[in-house]
């Protein structure tokens, strides 16, 4: 049966009402999960067009009642330029914090800061601090700014004096983390570098997990999971991180469409990765491997 509306209209609706960018062709039915990327938080999500058109929102991770790990919330606030001073109370409640840029004591809301890129109100009113100090801090961390200073949370085009490449670090990251050139750093997944897809199981939780990691990163992601009770079942090497990511997302999408939801939460997995977990009674490690091999 042909889709009830044109695919371009469906995609426009997702962007306009769900703030979501489709990552695959329109499935053709309004109630079928549709692989998208939520633009504000950059998470891969599977909303259906019917819910979005009814005003229910597209992203489960940005919903007002979505659970947040307090430590991850604290790290996200620091990423946006705030040092929190009290315990996390909730996404929509004022959170007493200190602005890294100028030391202002403020109380922004987590959802405003992370979803709407809200900054320090005092900085907006009185200024973000001394631009000369900002440049000095960048130079001390090995960056030569190539454009005028805007504020602490905006990307700042700079030249890394270690690798001679340009990048856009944020001043708050430089001040709180030190050197953070995206070309020099070896954390995370490099889409162009060799990578590995892994399948794990956890007997106590009755869970299985799929994931990917770079082969040239400093952190051994699989070993870190092993320290939390996870047991490796298999690993598949890929020439690039982009290939590993494509296969991982295809497997997850297939299982989500079949009705297998996220099995664990951030409480059981404080180091992250819970969004790629499944109930071992319905999805086996052998099934994950077979699906991954089929997508290669």
PDB file of C-alpha atoms in Angstrom:
ATOM      1  CA  UNK A   1       0.000   0.000   0.000  1.00  0.00           C
ATOM      2  CA  UNK A   2       1.481   3.411  -0.945  1.00  0.00           C
ATOM      3  CA  UNK A   3       2.085   5.897   1.891  1.00  0.00           C
ATOM      4  CA  UNK A   4      -0.885   8.088   2.744  1.00  0.00           C
ATOM      5  CA  UNK A   5       1.188  11.260   2.430  1.00  0.00           C
ATOM      6  CA  UNK A   6       4.307  12.099   0.403  1.00  0.00           C
ATOM      7  CA  UNK A   7       7.600  11.236   2.063  1.00  0.00           C
ATOM      8  CA  UNK A   8       8.858  14.832   1.787  1.00  0.00           C
ATOM      9  CA  UNK A   9       5.787  16.098   3.656  1.00  0.00           C
ATOM     10  CA  UNK A  10       6.270  13.497   6.403  1.00  0.00           C
ATOM     11  CA  UNK A  11       9.936  14.493   6.788  1.00  0.00           C
ATOM     12  CA  UNK A  12       9.001  18.172   6.950  1.00  0.00           C
ATOM     13  CA  UNK A  13       6.482  17.405   9.707  1.00  0.00           C
ATOM     14  CA  UNK A  14       9.128  15.602  11.769  1.00  0.00           C
ATOM     15  CA  UNK A  15      11.511  18.545  11.458  1.00  0.00           C
ATOM     16  CA  UNK A  16       8.847  21.162  12.169  1.00  0.00           C
ATOM     17  CA  UNK A  17       6.932  19.481  15.001  1.00  0.00           C
ATOM     18  CA  UNK A  18       9.455  17.020  16.423  1.00  0.00           C
ATOM     19  CA  UNK A  19      12.716  18.907  15.822  1.00  0.00           C
ATOM     20  CA  UNK A  20      13.953  15.572  14.448  1.00  0.00           C
ATOM     21  CA  UNK A  21      15.980  14.875  11.322  1.00  0.00           C
ATOM     22  CA  UNK A  22      15.016  11.594   9.561  1.00  0.00           C
ATOM     23  CA  UNK A  23      17.937   9.203   9.045  1.00  0.00           C
ATOM     24  CA  UNK A  24      16.095   6.808   6.725  1.00  0.00           C
ATOM     25  CA  UNK A  25      13.261   6.966   4.177  1.00  0.00           C
ATOM     26  CA  UNK A  26       9.718   7.408   5.492  1.00  0.00           C
ATOM     27  CA  UNK A  27       8.430   3.931   6.488  1.00  0.00           C
ATOM     28  CA  UNK A  28       5.070   4.726   4.929  1.00  0.00           C
ATOM     29  CA  UNK A  29       2.820   4.385   7.975  1.00  0.00           C
ATOM     30  CA  UNK A  30       2.230   7.002  10.637  1.00  0.00           C
ATOM     31  CA  UNK A  31       2.413   4.542  13.550  1.00  0.00           C
ATOM     32  CA  UNK A  32       5.652   2.831  12.513  1.00  0.00           C
ATOM     33  CA  UNK A  33       8.949   3.758  14.266  1.00  0.00           C
ATOM     34  CA  UNK A  34      11.064   6.090  12.155  1.00  0.00           C
ATOM     35  CA  UNK A  35      14.811   6.360  12.746  1.00  0.00           C
ATOM     36  CA  UNK A  36      15.672  10.043  13.327  1.00  0.00           C
ATOM     37  CA  UNK A  37      18.213  12.203  15.113  1.00  0.00           C
ATOM     38  CA  UNK A  38      16.814  14.647  17.670  1.00  0.00           C
ATOM     39  CA  UNK A  39      18.440  17.950  16.720  1.00  0.00           C
ATOM     40  CA  UNK A  40      18.714  19.521  20.233  1.00  0.00           C
ATOM     41  CA  UNK A  41      20.349  16.515  21.977  1.00  0.00           C
ATOM     42  CA  UNK A  42      21.736  14.637  18.911  1.00  0.00           C
ATOM     43  CA  UNK A  43      20.376  11.290  20.163  1.00  0.00           C
ATOM     44  CA  UNK A  44      19.213   8.658  17.659  1.00  0.00           C
ATOM     45  CA  UNK A  45      15.496   8.117  18.326  1.00  0.00           C
ATOM     46  CA  UNK A  46      12.605   6.092  16.897  1.00  0.00           C
ATOM     47  CA  UNK A  47       9.413   8.180  17.144  1.00  0.00           C
ATOM     48  CA  UNK A  48       6.356   7.550  15.046  1.00  0.00           C
ATOM     49  CA  UNK A  49       4.820  10.352  13.041  1.00  0.00           C
ATOM     50  CA  UNK A  50       1.387   9.865  14.590  1.00  0.00           C
ATOM     51  CA  UNK A  51       2.633  10.712  18.102  1.00  0.00           C
ATOM     52  CA  UNK A  52       4.607  13.698  16.855  1.00  0.00           C
ATOM     53  CA  UNK A  53       1.604  15.064  14.955  1.00  0.00           C
ATOM     54  CA  UNK A  54      -0.467  14.707  18.140  1.00  0.00           C
ATOM     55  CA  UNK A  55       1.984  16.861  20.067  1.00  0.00           C
ATOM     56  CA  UNK A  56       3.539  14.090  22.169  1.00  0.00           C
ATOM     57  CA  UNK A  57       7.092  15.006  21.245  1.00  0.00           C
ATOM     58  CA  UNK A  58       9.723  12.973  19.443  1.00  0.00           C
ATOM     59  CA  UNK A  59      12.570  12.370  21.909  1.00  0.00           C
ATOM     60  CA  UNK A  60      12.158  10.155  24.973  1.00  0.00           C
ATOM     61  CA  UNK A  61      15.462  11.429  26.363  1.00  0.00           C
ATOM     62  CA  UNK A  62      14.369  15.086  26.349  1.00  0.00           C
ATOM     63  CA  UNK A  63      10.891  14.531  27.783  1.00  0.00           C
ATOM     64  CA  UNK A  64      10.182  16.524  30.993  1.00  0.00           C
ATOM     65  CA  UNK A  65       9.806  13.307  32.990  1.00  0.00           C
ATOM     66  CA  UNK A  66      12.846  11.561  31.499  1.00  0.00           C
ATOM     67  CA  UNK A  67      15.184  10.220  34.204  1.00  0.00           C
ATOM     68  CA  UNK A  68      18.595  11.882  34.499  1.00  0.00           C
ATOM     69  CA  UNK A  69      21.683  10.531  36.175  1.00  0.00           C
ATOM     70  CA  UNK A  70      22.755  13.218  38.694  1.00  0.00           C
ATOM     71  CA  UNK A  71      26.438  12.824  37.820  1.00  0.00           C
ATOM     72  CA  UNK A  72      25.726  13.031  34.089  1.00  0.00           C
ATOM     73  CA  UNK A  73      23.531  16.078  34.700  1.00  0.00           C
ATOM     74  CA  UNK A  74      26.338  17.688  36.695  1.00  0.00           C
ATOM     75  CA  UNK A  75      28.798  16.993  33.868  1.00  0.00           C
ATOM     76  CA  UNK A  76      26.372  18.442  31.314  1.00  0.00           C
ATOM     77  CA  UNK A  77      26.071  21.641  33.344  1.00  0.00           C
ATOM     78  CA  UNK A  78      29.852  21.929  33.473  1.00  0.00           C
ATOM     79  CA  UNK A  79      29.970  21.371  29.724  1.00  0.00           C
ATOM     80  CA  UNK A  80      27.709  24.422  29.355  1.00  0.00           C
ATOM     81  CA  UNK A  81      29.695  26.589  31.738  1.00  0.00           C
ATOM     82  CA  UNK A  82      28.232  26.009  35.213  1.00  0.00           C
ATOM     83  CA  UNK A  83      29.715  24.510  38.382  1.00  0.00           C
ATOM     84  CA  UNK A  84      26.760  23.196  40.381  1.00  0.00           C
ATOM     85  CA  UNK A  85      26.718  24.001  44.114  1.00  0.00           C
ATOM     86  CA  UNK A  86      23.884  21.771  45.400  1.00  0.00           C
ATOM     87  CA  UNK A  87      22.435  18.333  44.621  1.00  0.00           C
ATOM     88  CA  UNK A  88      20.362  17.777  41.479  1.00  0.00           C
ATOM     89  CA  UNK A  89      16.657  18.463  42.104  1.00  0.00           C
ATOM     90  CA  UNK A  90      15.159  17.810  38.667  1.00  0.00           C
ATOM     91  CA  UNK A  91      15.325  18.976  35.066  1.00  0.00           C
ATOM     92  CA  UNK A  92      12.845  21.834  35.491  1.00  0.00           C
ATOM     93  CA  UNK A  93      13.943  23.187  38.873  1.00  0.00           C
ATOM     94  CA  UNK A  94      16.435  26.034  39.490  1.00  0.00           C
ATOM     95  CA  UNK A  95      19.904  24.604  40.175  1.00  0.00           C
ATOM     96  CA  UNK A  96      22.185  26.822  42.257  1.00  0.00           C
ATOM     97  CA  UNK A  97      25.441  27.099  40.315  1.00  0.00           C
ATOM     98  CA  UNK A  98      28.492  29.245  39.716  1.00  0.00           C
ATOM     99  CA  UNK A  99      29.194  30.571  36.242  1.00  0.00           C
ATOM    100  CA  UNK A 100      32.690  29.511  35.130  1.00  0.00           C
ATOM    101  CA  UNK A 101      33.096  32.579  32.913  1.00  0.00           C
ATOM    102  CA  UNK A 102      32.781  35.312  35.523  1.00  0.00           C
ATOM    103  CA  UNK A 103      31.978  33.617  38.834  1.00  0.00           C
ATOM    104  CA  UNK A 104      28.351  34.755  38.979  1.00  0.00           C
ATOM    105  CA  UNK A 105      26.093  32.786  41.365  1.00  0.00           C
ATOM    106  CA  UNK A 106      22.998  31.855  39.351  1.00  0.00           C
ATOM    107  CA  UNK A 107      20.227  29.242  39.334  1.00  0.00           C
ATOM    108  CA  UNK A 108      19.569  28.061  35.769  1.00  0.00           C
ATOM    109  CA  UNK A 109      17.302  25.120  34.973  1.00  0.00           C
ATOM    110  CA  UNK A 110      18.909  21.986  33.580  1.00  0.00           C
ATOM    111  CA  UNK A 111      16.461  21.672  30.690  1.00  0.00           C
ATOM    112  CA  UNK A 112      16.973  25.317  29.657  1.00  0.00           C
ATOM    113  CA  UNK A 113      20.744  24.956  29.755  1.00  0.00           C
ATOM    114  CA  UNK A 114      20.987  21.676  27.841  1.00  0.00           C
ATOM    115  CA  UNK A 115      18.009  21.779  25.475  1.00  0.00           C
ATOM    116  CA  UNK A 116      17.853  25.501  24.728  1.00  0.00           C
ATOM    117  CA  UNK A 117      21.559  26.290  25.132  1.00  0.00           C
ATOM    118  CA  UNK A 118      20.710  28.745  27.888  1.00  0.00           C
ATOM    119  CA  UNK A 119      23.689  30.609  29.262  1.00  0.00           C
ATOM    120  CA  UNK A 120      24.424  32.675  32.324  1.00  0.00           C
ATOM    121  CA  UNK A 121      21.890  35.512  32.656  1.00  0.00           C
ATOM    122  CA  UNK A 122      24.356  37.654  34.565  1.00  0.00           C
ATOM    123  CA  UNK A 123      26.904  37.268  31.768  1.00  0.00           C
ATOM    124  CA  UNK A 124      24.270  38.234  29.219  1.00  0.00           C
ATOM    125  CA  UNK A 125      23.473  41.346  31.228  1.00  0.00           C
ATOM    126  CA  UNK A 126      26.900  42.350  32.505  1.00  0.00           C
ATOM    127  CA  UNK A 127      29.232  40.647  30.051  1.00  0.00           C
ATOM    128  CA  UNK A 128      31.095  37.308  30.011  1.00  0.00           C
ATOM    129  CA  UNK A 129      34.351  38.511  31.526  1.00  0.00           C
ATOM    130  CA  UNK A 130      37.614  39.961  30.263  1.00  0.00           C
ATOM    131  CA  UNK A 131      38.298  39.050  26.594  1.00  0.00           C
ATOM    132  CA  UNK A 132      42.041  39.450  27.223  1.00  0.00           C
ATOM    133  CA  UNK A 133      41.887  36.828  29.978  1.00  0.00           C
ATOM    134  CA  UNK A 134      39.901  34.570  27.671  1.00  0.00           C
ATOM    135  CA  UNK A 135      42.582  34.773  24.970  1.00  0.00           C
ATOM    136  CA  UNK A 136      45.316  34.217  27.554  1.00  0.00           C
ATOM    137  CA  UNK A 137      43.600  31.069  28.823  1.00  0.00           C
ATOM    138  CA  UNK A 138      43.273  29.736  25.281  1.00  0.00           C
ATOM    139  CA  UNK A 139      46.934  30.429  24.540  1.00  0.00           C
ATOM    140  CA  UNK A 140      47.979  28.718  27.765  1.00  0.00           C
ATOM    141  CA  UNK A 141      46.109  25.589  26.638  1.00  0.00           C
ATOM    142  CA  UNK A 142      47.820  25.603  23.240  1.00  0.00           C
ATOM    143  CA  UNK A 143      45.191  27.354  21.105  1.00  0.00           C
ATOM    144  CA  UNK A 144      45.553  30.524  19.033  1.00  0.00           C
ATOM    145  CA  UNK A 145      42.076  32.109  18.574  1.00  0.00           C
ATOM    146  CA  UNK A 146      41.286  33.066  14.987  1.00  0.00           C
ATOM    147  CA  UNK A 147      38.208  35.193  15.712  1.00  0.00           C
ATOM    148  CA  UNK A 148      37.030  37.612  18.441  1.00  0.00           C
ATOM    149  CA  UNK A 149      35.827  36.192  21.754  1.00  0.00           C
ATOM    150  CA  UNK A 150      32.026  35.788  22.009  1.00  0.00           C
ATOM    151  CA  UNK A 151      31.258  34.003  25.251  1.00  0.00           C
ATOM    152  CA  UNK A 152      32.345  31.004  27.259  1.00  0.00           C
ATOM    153  CA  UNK A 153      29.880  28.494  25.777  1.00  0.00           C
ATOM    154  CA  UNK A 154      30.154  29.279  22.052  1.00  0.00           C
ATOM    155  CA  UNK A 155      32.515  27.395  19.723  1.00  0.00           C
ATOM    156  CA  UNK A 156      35.656  29.508  19.213  1.00  0.00           C
ATOM    157  CA  UNK A 157      37.538  29.002  15.956  1.00  0.00           C
ATOM    158  CA  UNK A 158      41.174  28.444  16.914  1.00  0.00           C
ATOM    159  CA  UNK A 159      44.419  26.975  15.658  1.00  0.00           C
ATOM    160  CA  UNK A 160      45.937  24.178  17.713  1.00  0.00           C
ATOM    161  CA  UNK A 161      49.646  24.913  18.100  1.00  0.00           C
ATOM    162  CA  UNK A 162      50.394  21.213  18.648  1.00  0.00           C
ATOM    163  CA  UNK A 163      48.903  19.736  15.474  1.00  0.00           C
ATOM    164  CA  UNK A 164      48.487  22.950  13.397  1.00  0.00           C
ATOM    165  CA  UNK A 165      44.822  22.141  12.695  1.00  0.00           C
ATOM    166  CA  UNK A 166      41.790  24.326  13.300  1.00  0.00           C
ATOM    167  CA  UNK A 167      38.991  23.383  15.669  1.00  0.00           C
ATOM    168  CA  UNK A 168      36.248  25.086  17.652  1.00  0.00           C
ATOM    169  CA  UNK A 169      36.760  24.442  21.395  1.00  0.00           C
ATOM    170  CA  UNK A 170      34.588  26.189  23.968  1.00  0.00           C
ATOM    171  CA  UNK A 171      36.381  28.329  26.523  1.00  0.00           C
ATOM    172  CA  UNK A 172      34.552  26.684  29.428  1.00  0.00           C
ATOM    173  CA  UNK A 173      35.891  23.288  28.317  1.00  0.00           C
ATOM    174  CA  UNK A 174      39.419  24.662  28.003  1.00  0.00           C
ATOM    175  CA  UNK A 175      39.245  26.179  31.489  1.00  0.00           C
ATOM    176  CA  UNK A 176      37.784  23.087  33.146  1.00  0.00           C
ATOM    177  CA  UNK A 177      39.478  20.306  31.156  1.00  0.00           C
ATOM    178  CA  UNK A 178      42.655  21.838  29.792  1.00  0.00           C
ATOM    179  CA  UNK A 179      43.842  20.738  26.363  1.00  0.00           C
ATOM    180  CA  UNK A 180      40.899  19.516  24.299  1.00  0.00           C
ATOM    181  CA  UNK A 181      41.756  19.683  20.588  1.00  0.00           C
ATOM    182  CA  UNK A 182      39.445  17.309  18.749  1.00  0.00           C
ATOM    183  CA  UNK A 183      42.285  16.306  16.421  1.00  0.00           C
ATOM    184  CA  UNK A 184      44.853  15.640  19.157  1.00  0.00           C
ATOM    185  CA  UNK A 185      42.465  13.929  21.578  1.00  0.00           C
ATOM    186  CA  UNK A 186      42.121  10.175  21.341  1.00  0.00           C
ATOM    187  CA  UNK A 187      38.897   9.739  23.234  1.00  0.00           C
ATOM    188  CA  UNK A 188      35.619   8.686  21.707  1.00  0.00           C
ATOM    189  CA  UNK A 189      35.008   7.283  18.232  1.00  0.00           C
ATOM    190  CA  UNK A 190      36.819   8.599  15.173  1.00  0.00           C
ATOM    191  CA  UNK A 191      34.563   7.936  12.137  1.00  0.00           C
ATOM    192  CA  UNK A 192      37.627   7.530   9.881  1.00  0.00           C
ATOM    193  CA  UNK A 193      39.747   5.353  12.192  1.00  0.00           C
ATOM    194  CA  UNK A 194      39.555   1.584  12.841  1.00  0.00           C
ATOM    195  CA  UNK A 195      36.832   0.560  15.268  1.00  0.00           C
ATOM    196  CA  UNK A 196      35.307  -2.484  16.929  1.00  0.00           C
ATOM    197  CA  UNK A 197      31.753  -3.656  17.537  1.00  0.00           C
ATOM    198  CA  UNK A 198      31.307  -5.738  20.685  1.00  0.00           C
ATOM    199  CA  UNK A 199      28.565  -7.890  22.202  1.00  0.00           C
ATOM    200  CA  UNK A 200      28.387  -8.342  25.985  1.00  0.00           C
ATOM    201  CA  UNK A 201      26.197 -10.128  28.512  1.00  0.00           C
ATOM    202  CA  UNK A 202      25.465  -9.587  32.204  1.00  0.00           C
ATOM    203  CA  UNK A 203      24.265 -12.627  34.192  1.00  0.00           C
ATOM    204  CA  UNK A 204      23.050 -10.718  37.256  1.00  0.00           C
ATOM    205  CA  UNK A 205      21.022  -8.226  35.246  1.00  0.00           C
ATOM    206  CA  UNK A 206      19.848 -10.794  32.676  1.00  0.00           C
ATOM    207  CA  UNK A 207      20.865  -8.384  29.939  1.00  0.00           C
ATOM    208  CA  UNK A 208      22.807  -8.264  26.697  1.00  0.00           C
ATOM    209  CA  UNK A 209      24.417  -5.252  25.092  1.00  0.00           C
ATOM    210  CA  UNK A 210      25.836  -4.177  21.757  1.00  0.00           C
ATOM    211  CA  UNK A 211      28.315  -1.312  21.428  1.00  0.00           C
ATOM    212  CA  UNK A 212      31.213   0.162  19.464  1.00  0.00           C
ATOM    213  CA  UNK A 213      34.580   1.638  20.371  1.00  0.00           C
ATOM    214  CA  UNK A 214      37.615   3.004  18.554  1.00  0.00           C
ATOM    215  CA  UNK A 215      40.751   0.843  18.370  1.00  0.00           C
ATOM    216  CA  UNK A 216      43.026   3.823  18.933  1.00  0.00           C
ATOM    217  CA  UNK A 217      41.310   5.366  21.934  1.00  0.00           C
ATOM    218  CA  UNK A 218      43.019   5.659  25.291  1.00  0.00           C
ATOM    219  CA  UNK A 219      40.103   4.086  27.144  1.00  0.00           C
ATOM    220  CA  UNK A 220      39.484   0.333  26.763  1.00  0.00           C
ATOM    221  CA  UNK A 221      35.694   0.500  26.742  1.00  0.00           C
ATOM    222  CA  UNK A 222      35.181  -3.277  26.892  1.00  0.00           C
ATOM    223  CA  UNK A 223      37.563  -3.641  29.840  1.00  0.00           C
ATOM    224  CA  UNK A 224      35.691  -0.917  31.658  1.00  0.00           C
ATOM    225  CA  UNK A 225      32.409  -2.757  31.197  1.00  0.00           C
ATOM    226  CA  UNK A 226      34.074  -5.956  32.421  1.00  0.00           C
ATOM    227  CA  UNK A 227      34.846  -4.136  35.637  1.00  0.00           C
ATOM    228  CA  UNK A 228      31.086  -3.724  36.108  1.00  0.00           C
ATOM    229  CA  UNK A 229      30.201  -7.389  35.622  1.00  0.00           C
ATOM    230  CA  UNK A 230      29.790  -7.553  31.846  1.00  0.00           C
ATOM    231  CA  UNK A 231      31.242 -10.562  30.002  1.00  0.00           C
ATOM    232  CA  UNK A 232      32.433 -10.243  26.372  1.00  0.00           C
ATOM    233  CA  UNK A 233      30.807 -12.648  23.915  1.00  0.00           C
ATOM    234  CA  UNK A 234      32.351 -11.507  20.648  1.00  0.00           C
ATOM    235  CA  UNK A 235      34.037  -8.583  18.896  1.00  0.00           C
ATOM    236  CA  UNK A 236      34.042  -7.606  15.234  1.00  0.00           C
ATOM    237  CA  UNK A 237      36.688  -5.270  13.794  1.00  0.00           C
ATOM    238  CA  UNK A 238      35.825  -2.615  11.200  1.00  0.00           C
ATOM    239  CA  UNK A 239      38.014  -0.494   8.957  1.00  0.00           C
ATOM    240  CA  UNK A 240      36.288   2.701  10.108  1.00  0.00           C
ATOM    241  CA  UNK A 241      34.187   3.950  12.994  1.00  0.00           C
ATOM    242  CA  UNK A 242      31.536   4.998  10.479  1.00  0.00           C
ATOM    243  CA  UNK A 243      31.098   1.380   9.356  1.00  0.00           C
ATOM    244  CA  UNK A 244      30.876   0.124  12.941  1.00  0.00           C
ATOM    245  CA  UNK A 245      28.322   2.811  13.816  1.00  0.00           C
ATOM    246  CA  UNK A 246      26.195   1.964  10.769  1.00  0.00           C
ATOM    247  CA  UNK A 247      26.033  -1.725  11.695  1.00  0.00           C
ATOM    248  CA  UNK A 248      25.353  -1.024  15.382  1.00  0.00           C
ATOM    249  CA  UNK A 249      22.503   1.364  14.596  1.00  0.00           C
ATOM    250  CA  UNK A 250      21.001  -1.027  12.041  1.00  0.00           C
ATOM    251  CA  UNK A 251      20.905  -3.832  14.612  1.00  0.00           C
ATOM    252  CA  UNK A 252      19.381  -1.586  17.280  1.00  0.00           C
ATOM    253  CA  UNK A 253      16.798  -0.211  14.880  1.00  0.00           C
ATOM    254  CA  UNK A 254      15.796  -3.729  13.777  1.00  0.00           C
ATOM    255  CA  UNK A 255      15.261  -4.849  17.355  1.00  0.00           C
ATOM    256  CA  UNK A 256      13.437  -1.674  18.398  1.00  0.00           C
ATOM    257  CA  UNK A 257      11.018  -2.127  15.492  1.00  0.00           C
ATOM    258  CA  UNK A 258      10.429  -5.688  16.701  1.00  0.00           C
ATOM    259  CA  UNK A 259       9.378  -4.237  20.042  1.00  0.00           C
ATOM    260  CA  UNK A 260      12.518  -4.817  22.128  1.00  0.00           C
ATOM    261  CA  UNK A 261      12.938  -1.682  24.247  1.00  0.00           C
ATOM    262  CA  UNK A 262      15.849  -0.407  26.327  1.00  0.00           C
ATOM    263  CA  UNK A 263      16.220  -2.942  29.146  1.00  0.00           C
ATOM    264  CA  UNK A 264      18.481  -1.265  31.725  1.00  0.00           C
ATOM    265  CA  UNK A 265      18.763   2.288  33.035  1.00  0.00           C
ATOM    266  CA  UNK A 266      21.563   4.607  34.049  1.00  0.00           C
ATOM    267  CA  UNK A 267      21.327   3.398  37.656  1.00  0.00           C
ATOM    268  CA  UNK A 268      22.570  -0.075  36.653  1.00  0.00           C
ATOM    269  CA  UNK A 269      25.039   1.410  34.169  1.00  0.00           C
ATOM    270  CA  UNK A 270      26.720   4.474  35.686  1.00  0.00           C
ATOM    271  CA  UNK A 271      29.414   4.460  32.972  1.00  0.00           C
ATOM    272  CA  UNK A 272      26.796   4.808  30.236  1.00  0.00           C
ATOM    273  CA  UNK A 273      25.710   2.525  27.404  1.00  0.00           C
ATOM    274  CA  UNK A 274      22.294   1.553  28.780  1.00  0.00           C
ATOM    275  CA  UNK A 275      20.485   2.680  25.629  1.00  0.00           C
ATOM    276  CA  UNK A 276      21.973  -0.282  23.735  1.00  0.00           C
ATOM    277  CA  UNK A 277      20.818  -2.967  26.202  1.00  0.00           C
ATOM    278  CA  UNK A 278      18.214  -5.722  25.710  1.00  0.00           C
ATOM    279  CA  UNK A 279      16.470  -8.358  27.795  1.00  0.00           C
ATOM    280  CA  UNK A 280      18.538 -11.555  27.491  1.00  0.00           C
ATOM    281  CA  UNK A 281      15.400 -13.713  27.697  1.00  0.00           C
ATOM    282  CA  UNK A 282      14.162 -12.315  24.380  1.00  0.00           C
ATOM    283  CA  UNK A 283      17.387 -11.238  22.631  1.00  0.00           C
ATOM    284  CA  UNK A 284      20.424 -13.521  22.908  1.00  0.00           C
ATOM    285  CA  UNK A 285      24.058 -12.661  22.311  1.00  0.00           C
ATOM    286  CA  UNK A 286      23.959 -15.079  19.370  1.00  0.00           C
ATOM    287  CA  UNK A 287      21.088 -13.089  17.856  1.00  0.00           C
ATOM    288  CA  UNK A 288      23.002  -9.833  18.239  1.00  0.00           C
ATOM    289  CA  UNK A 289      26.026 -11.361  16.516  1.00  0.00           C
ATOM    290  CA  UNK A 290      23.919 -12.787  13.696  1.00  0.00           C
ATOM    291  CA  UNK A 291      22.231  -9.452  13.066  1.00  0.00           C
ATOM    292  CA  UNK A 292      25.561  -7.626  13.092  1.00  0.00           C
ATOM    293  CA  UNK A 293      27.123 -10.103  10.665  1.00  0.00           C
ATOM    294  CA  UNK A 294      24.136  -9.760   8.350  1.00  0.00           C
ATOM    295  CA  UNK A 295      24.548  -5.959   8.241  1.00  0.00           C
ATOM    296  CA  UNK A 296      28.286  -5.968   7.440  1.00  0.00           C
TER     297      UNK A 296
END
